[in-house]
Tab-separated table of C-alpha atoms in Angstrom:
chain	number	residue	atom	x	y	z
M	1	MET	CA	107.098	230.630	138.477
M	2	THR	CA	108.704	228.172	140.937
M	3	LEU	CA	106.468	225.315	139.803
M	4	PHE	CA	107.165	226.102	136.141
M	5	LEU	CA	110.941	226.033	136.677
M	6	ALA	CA	110.665	222.832	138.682
M	7	LYS	CA	108.841	221.135	135.817
M	8	MET	CA	111.407	222.419	133.360
M	9	THR	CA	114.230	221.061	135.504
M	10	ALA	CA	112.601	217.661	135.814
M	11	SER	CA	112.194	217.403	132.059
M	12	ILE	CA	115.897	217.808	131.345
M	13	THR	CA	117.294	214.421	130.401
M	14	ALA	CA	120.780	213.199	131.278
M	15	SER	CA	121.902	213.561	127.673
M	16	THR	CA	120.705	217.164	127.563
M	17	VAL	CA	122.660	218.036	130.698
M	18	TYR	CA	125.720	216.324	129.268
M	19	LEU	CA	125.502	218.237	125.992
M	20	CYS	CA	124.999	221.479	127.850
M	21	CYS	CA	128.107	220.849	129.925
M	22	VAL	CA	130.064	220.099	126.769
M	23	PHE	CA	128.861	223.349	125.241
M	24	ILE	CA	129.897	225.350	128.323
M	25	VAL	CA	133.312	223.678	128.421
M	26	LEU	CA	133.928	224.327	124.721
M	27	PHE	CA	132.890	227.957	125.121
M	28	SER	CA	135.266	228.351	128.080
M	29	VAL	CA	138.122	226.789	126.113
M	30	TYR	CA	137.449	229.163	123.217
M	31	ALA	CA	137.441	232.186	125.535
M	32	ASP	CA	140.667	231.115	127.232
M	33	SER	CA	142.380	230.543	123.879
M	34	GLN	CA	142.203	234.275	123.179
M	35	ASP	CA	145.017	234.827	125.699
M	36	THR	CA	147.146	231.738	125.098
M	37	ASP	CA	148.824	233.118	121.980
M	38	ALA	CA	150.088	236.083	123.976
M	39	GLN	CA	151.345	233.791	126.753
M	40	LEU	CA	153.222	231.616	124.295
M	41	CYS	CA	154.706	234.364	122.131
M	42	GLN	CA	155.872	236.306	125.183
M	43	MET	CA	157.188	233.305	127.094
M	44	CYS	CA	160.677	234.516	126.242
M	45	GLN	CA	161.926	238.083	125.897
M	46	GLY	CA	162.518	239.615	122.495
M	47	THR	CA	161.384	238.420	119.111
M	48	VAL	CA	162.307	235.541	116.808
M	49	ARG	CA	166.117	235.417	116.601
M	50	GLN	CA	167.702	236.089	113.236
M	51	ASP	CA	169.945	233.027	113.599
M	52	SER	CA	166.936	230.745	114.130
M	53	PRO	CA	165.524	228.732	111.212
M	54	VAL	CA	162.143	230.119	112.275
M	55	TRP	CA	163.343	233.556	111.109
M	56	ASP	CA	164.212	232.313	107.619
M	57	PHE	CA	160.934	230.424	107.390
M	58	CYS	CA	158.876	233.426	108.458
M	59	LEU	CA	160.461	235.856	106.005
M	60	THR	CA	158.441	234.367	103.160
M	61	LYS	CA	155.562	232.669	104.986
M	62	GLY	CA	154.260	235.152	107.526
M	63	TYR	CA	154.954	237.911	110.013
M	64	ILE	CA	156.690	237.972	113.404
M	65	ARG	CA	155.133	238.921	116.715
M	66	GLY	CA	157.165	238.195	119.796
M	67	ARG	CA	158.607	234.701	119.560
M	68	CYS	CA	155.925	233.537	117.130
M	69	CYS	CA	155.525	233.563	113.376
M	70	PHE	CA	151.940	234.037	112.213
M	71	ARG	CA	150.466	233.214	108.836
M	72	ASN	CA	149.729	236.047	106.432
M	73	ASN	CA	145.980	235.976	105.817
M	74	THR	CA	142.983	238.262	105.533
M	75	SER	CA	140.931	236.617	108.280
M	76	ASN	CA	140.728	237.746	111.878
M	77	VAL	CA	142.121	234.442	113.131
M	78	ASP	CA	145.823	234.432	114.016
M	79	THR	CA	147.473	231.139	113.074
M	80	ILE	CA	150.884	230.256	114.482
M	81	ILE	CA	153.100	228.628	111.850
M	82	GLY	CA	156.465	229.027	113.551
M	83	LEU	CA	157.726	229.192	117.127
M	84	ASP	CA	161.180	230.153	118.424
M	85	LEU	CA	161.690	229.430	122.124
M	86	ALA	CA	165.400	228.655	121.839
M	87	ASN	CA	167.779	229.876	124.550
M	88	CYS	CA	164.933	230.851	126.878
M	89	SER	CA	166.151	229.031	130.022
M	90	ILE	CA	163.155	226.703	129.817
M	91	SER	CA	163.618	223.641	132.032
M	92	HIS	CA	160.165	222.092	131.729
M	93	VAL	CA	157.580	222.063	128.941
M	94	GLU	CA	154.026	220.933	129.717
M	95	HIS	CA	152.231	222.215	126.616
M	96	LEU	CA	152.676	224.575	123.705
M	97	TYR	CA	149.227	226.187	123.785
M	98	ASN	CA	147.787	226.954	120.314
M	99	SER	CA	150.897	226.146	118.281
M	100	SER	CA	149.642	222.817	116.880
M	101	THR	CA	149.413	224.552	113.480
M	102	ALA	CA	153.170	225.243	113.477
M	103	PHE	CA	155.416	223.950	110.703
M	104	ILE	CA	158.651	224.691	112.562
M	105	ILE	CA	159.467	224.867	116.290
M	106	ASP	CA	162.835	225.674	117.866
M	107	LEU	CA	163.330	224.578	121.501
M	108	SER	CA	167.098	224.202	121.330
M	109	ASP	CA	169.581	225.655	123.839
M	110	ASN	CA	167.263	225.069	126.798
M	111	PRO	CA	167.952	223.005	129.963
M	112	VAL	CA	165.037	220.664	129.243
M	113	SER	CA	165.747	217.232	130.731
M	114	ASN	CA	162.572	215.448	129.669
M	115	LEU	CA	159.929	216.018	127.022
M	116	SER	CA	156.747	213.990	126.598
M	117	ASP	CA	155.722	212.863	123.125
M	118	PHE	CA	152.150	213.835	124.005
M	119	ILE	CA	153.097	217.510	123.888
M	120	PHE	CA	153.218	217.188	120.094
M	121	GLN	CA	150.023	215.170	119.739
M	122	GLY	CA	147.941	216.829	117.032
M	123	PHE	CA	150.915	218.665	115.479
M	124	ASN	CA	150.172	217.315	112.004
M	125	HIS	CA	151.928	220.113	110.095
M	126	LEU	CA	155.193	220.015	112.025
M	127	THR	CA	157.996	219.415	109.521
M	128	GLN	CA	161.019	220.652	111.467
M	129	LEU	CA	161.673	220.471	115.197
M	130	LEU	CA	164.851	221.559	116.980
M	131	LEU	CA	165.479	220.187	120.462
M	132	PRO	CA	168.346	220.118	122.957
M	133	SER	CA	170.809	217.507	121.668
M	134	LYS	CA	170.305	215.160	124.631
M	135	LEU	CA	166.595	214.729	123.878
M	136	GLU	CA	165.116	212.294	121.358
M	137	CYS	CA	162.728	213.238	118.588
M	138	PRO	CA	159.054	212.712	119.553
M	139	GLY	CA	157.804	209.401	118.245
M	140	GLY	CA	161.389	208.178	117.814
M	141	ASN	CA	163.611	208.344	114.752
M	142	ALA	CA	161.129	206.165	112.832
M	143	SER	CA	158.652	209.072	112.870
M	144	TRP	CA	160.991	211.377	110.919
M	145	GLU	CA	162.630	211.342	107.533
M	146	LYS	CA	165.881	212.744	108.878
M	147	VAL	CA	167.353	213.064	112.367
M	148	GLU	CA	170.732	214.653	113.082
M	149	VAL	CA	172.619	216.562	115.758
M	150	LYS	CA	173.760	219.922	114.447
M	151	ASN	CA	175.161	222.914	116.386
M	152	ASN	CA	174.303	221.293	119.744
M	153	ALA	CA	170.699	220.760	118.651
M	154	ARG	CA	168.845	217.639	117.655
M	155	VAL	CA	167.061	218.360	114.392
M	156	CYS	CA	163.981	216.307	113.501
M	157	GLU	CA	162.941	216.867	109.892
M	158	GLY	CA	160.169	215.560	107.670
M	159	GLN	CA	157.441	214.109	109.865
M	160	LYS	CA	156.342	210.708	108.559
M	161	ASN	CA	152.734	209.617	108.182
M	162	ILE	CA	152.336	206.722	110.620
M	163	CYS	CA	149.247	205.572	108.714
M	164	ASN	CA	151.578	204.492	105.908
M	165	GLN	CA	153.424	202.203	108.333
M	166	THR	CA	150.681	199.723	109.124
M	167	ALA	CA	153.127	197.148	110.445
M	168	GLN	CA	154.002	199.464	113.338
M	169	MET	CA	150.469	200.497	114.234
M	170	PRO	CA	149.333	199.089	117.620
M	171	TRP	CA	145.784	198.567	116.383
M	172	ASP	CA	143.642	199.057	113.318
M	173	CYS	CA	140.885	201.583	112.846
M	174	PRO	CA	137.356	200.179	113.141
M	175	GLU	CA	135.134	199.512	110.165
M	176	ASN	CA	133.716	202.571	108.387
M	177	SER	CA	136.705	204.716	109.406
M	178	PHE	CA	140.156	205.598	108.111
M	179	CYS	CA	143.533	206.401	109.662
M	180	SER	CA	144.663	210.040	109.893
M	181	PRO	CA	148.056	211.293	111.147
M	182	TYR	CA	147.866	213.092	114.473
M	183	GLY	CA	151.377	214.281	115.197
M	184	PRO	CA	154.740	212.464	115.300
M	185	GLY	CA	154.105	208.842	116.284
M	186	PHE	CA	150.336	209.363	116.672
M	187	PHE	CA	147.269	208.664	114.558
M	188	GLU	CA	143.514	208.967	114.921
M	189	CYS	CA	140.611	207.168	113.332
M	190	SER	CA	138.153	209.383	111.456
M	191	CYS	CA	134.717	208.243	110.312
M	192	LEU	CA	134.060	207.826	106.631
M	193	GLN	CA	131.571	210.150	104.996
M	194	ASN	CA	127.990	209.423	106.050
M	195	PHE	CA	129.096	207.595	109.229
M	196	HIS	CA	129.360	208.924	112.767
M	197	GLY	CA	129.006	207.980	116.420
M	198	TYR	CA	130.837	205.434	118.567
M	199	LYS	CA	133.281	203.470	116.401
M	200	CYS	CA	131.583	205.048	113.371
M	201	MET	CA	128.741	202.537	113.633
M	202	ARG	CA	125.918	205.006	112.921
M	203	GLU	CA	125.091	205.578	109.294
M	204	GLY	CA	123.599	208.792	107.969
M	205	GLU	CA	124.328	212.452	108.446
M	206	PHE	CA	125.175	213.673	111.922
M	207	PRO	CA	122.034	215.358	113.383
M	208	ILE	CA	123.720	218.698	113.907
M	209	ALA	CA	120.475	220.690	113.793
M	210	LYS	CA	118.967	218.528	116.541
M	211	VAL	CA	122.091	218.751	118.685
M	212	LEU	CA	122.279	222.528	118.303
M	213	GLY	CA	118.600	222.754	119.228
M	214	ILE	CA	119.198	220.741	122.388
M	215	LEU	CA	122.226	222.872	123.278
M	216	THR	CA	120.280	226.070	122.770
M	217	GLY	CA	117.383	224.839	124.856
M	218	SER	CA	119.693	223.630	127.593
M	219	THR	CA	121.476	226.957	127.710
M	220	VAL	CA	118.165	228.785	128.103
M	221	VAL	CA	117.109	226.453	130.911
M	222	VAL	CA	120.378	226.812	132.783
M	223	SER	CA	120.323	230.587	132.363
M	224	SER	CA	116.763	230.692	133.702
M	225	LEU	CA	117.719	228.579	136.705
M	226	LEU	CA	120.686	230.794	137.484
M	227	TRP	CA	118.547	233.925	137.152
M	228	PHE	CA	115.873	232.482	139.422
M	229	THR	CA	118.453	231.428	142.035
M	230	GLN	CA	120.016	234.878	142.055
M	231	ARG	CA	116.590	236.513	142.443
M	232	ARG	CA	115.760	234.307	145.440
M	233	LYS	CA	119.107	235.075	147.071
M	234	ALA	CA	118.547	238.781	146.511
M	235	LYS	CA	115.110	238.614	148.143
M	236	ASN	CA	116.399	236.643	151.131
M	237	THR	CA	119.078	239.243	151.750
């Protein structure tokens, strides 16, 4: 058994180990995401305030749970489409968990002194953002159709597609790819159909079956190694 496992271990290539690690990381992220909605929606006491624009938005678009508005759907996946964290005594914001699907976010009336644009990276659907009046809109005013200070809040409305402003883009997407918006002031390059890999240089369909086969095999190998290690420890004790 020891010799067999040793041969199996030696046959694992560097790419296989890498893909296995990626699989484990992705699985861990998925498992952790089950609790992040609860953390975000209960970050502040109570539910969505009736004087928040999130309340008006949610009346016709979804349902309220805590400080979040979720989309009405028949699937088992909860999708946040609105978030009201106004007047929550929040002084620092590092991330907003799984709210990148939100259309409206209210962070006004909080003692936030600084807010990184990267917090909203990937927030493609965000159309209205309310911030403390002393803060600037993420991506700058050029990333929004309308910016105004109203009721001690800075209101950023109508996120612009930066891909339509080629003159302001710091670089172009490589050949065989196209520009996609990726949050206020951000964009990403996505491969055209039938292209994949580094800088979209590989032509043909992505070998998903092969990759899944490698991941499955790697998982079996790692599980076997862990089982064998535990057995040896149990015998030694």
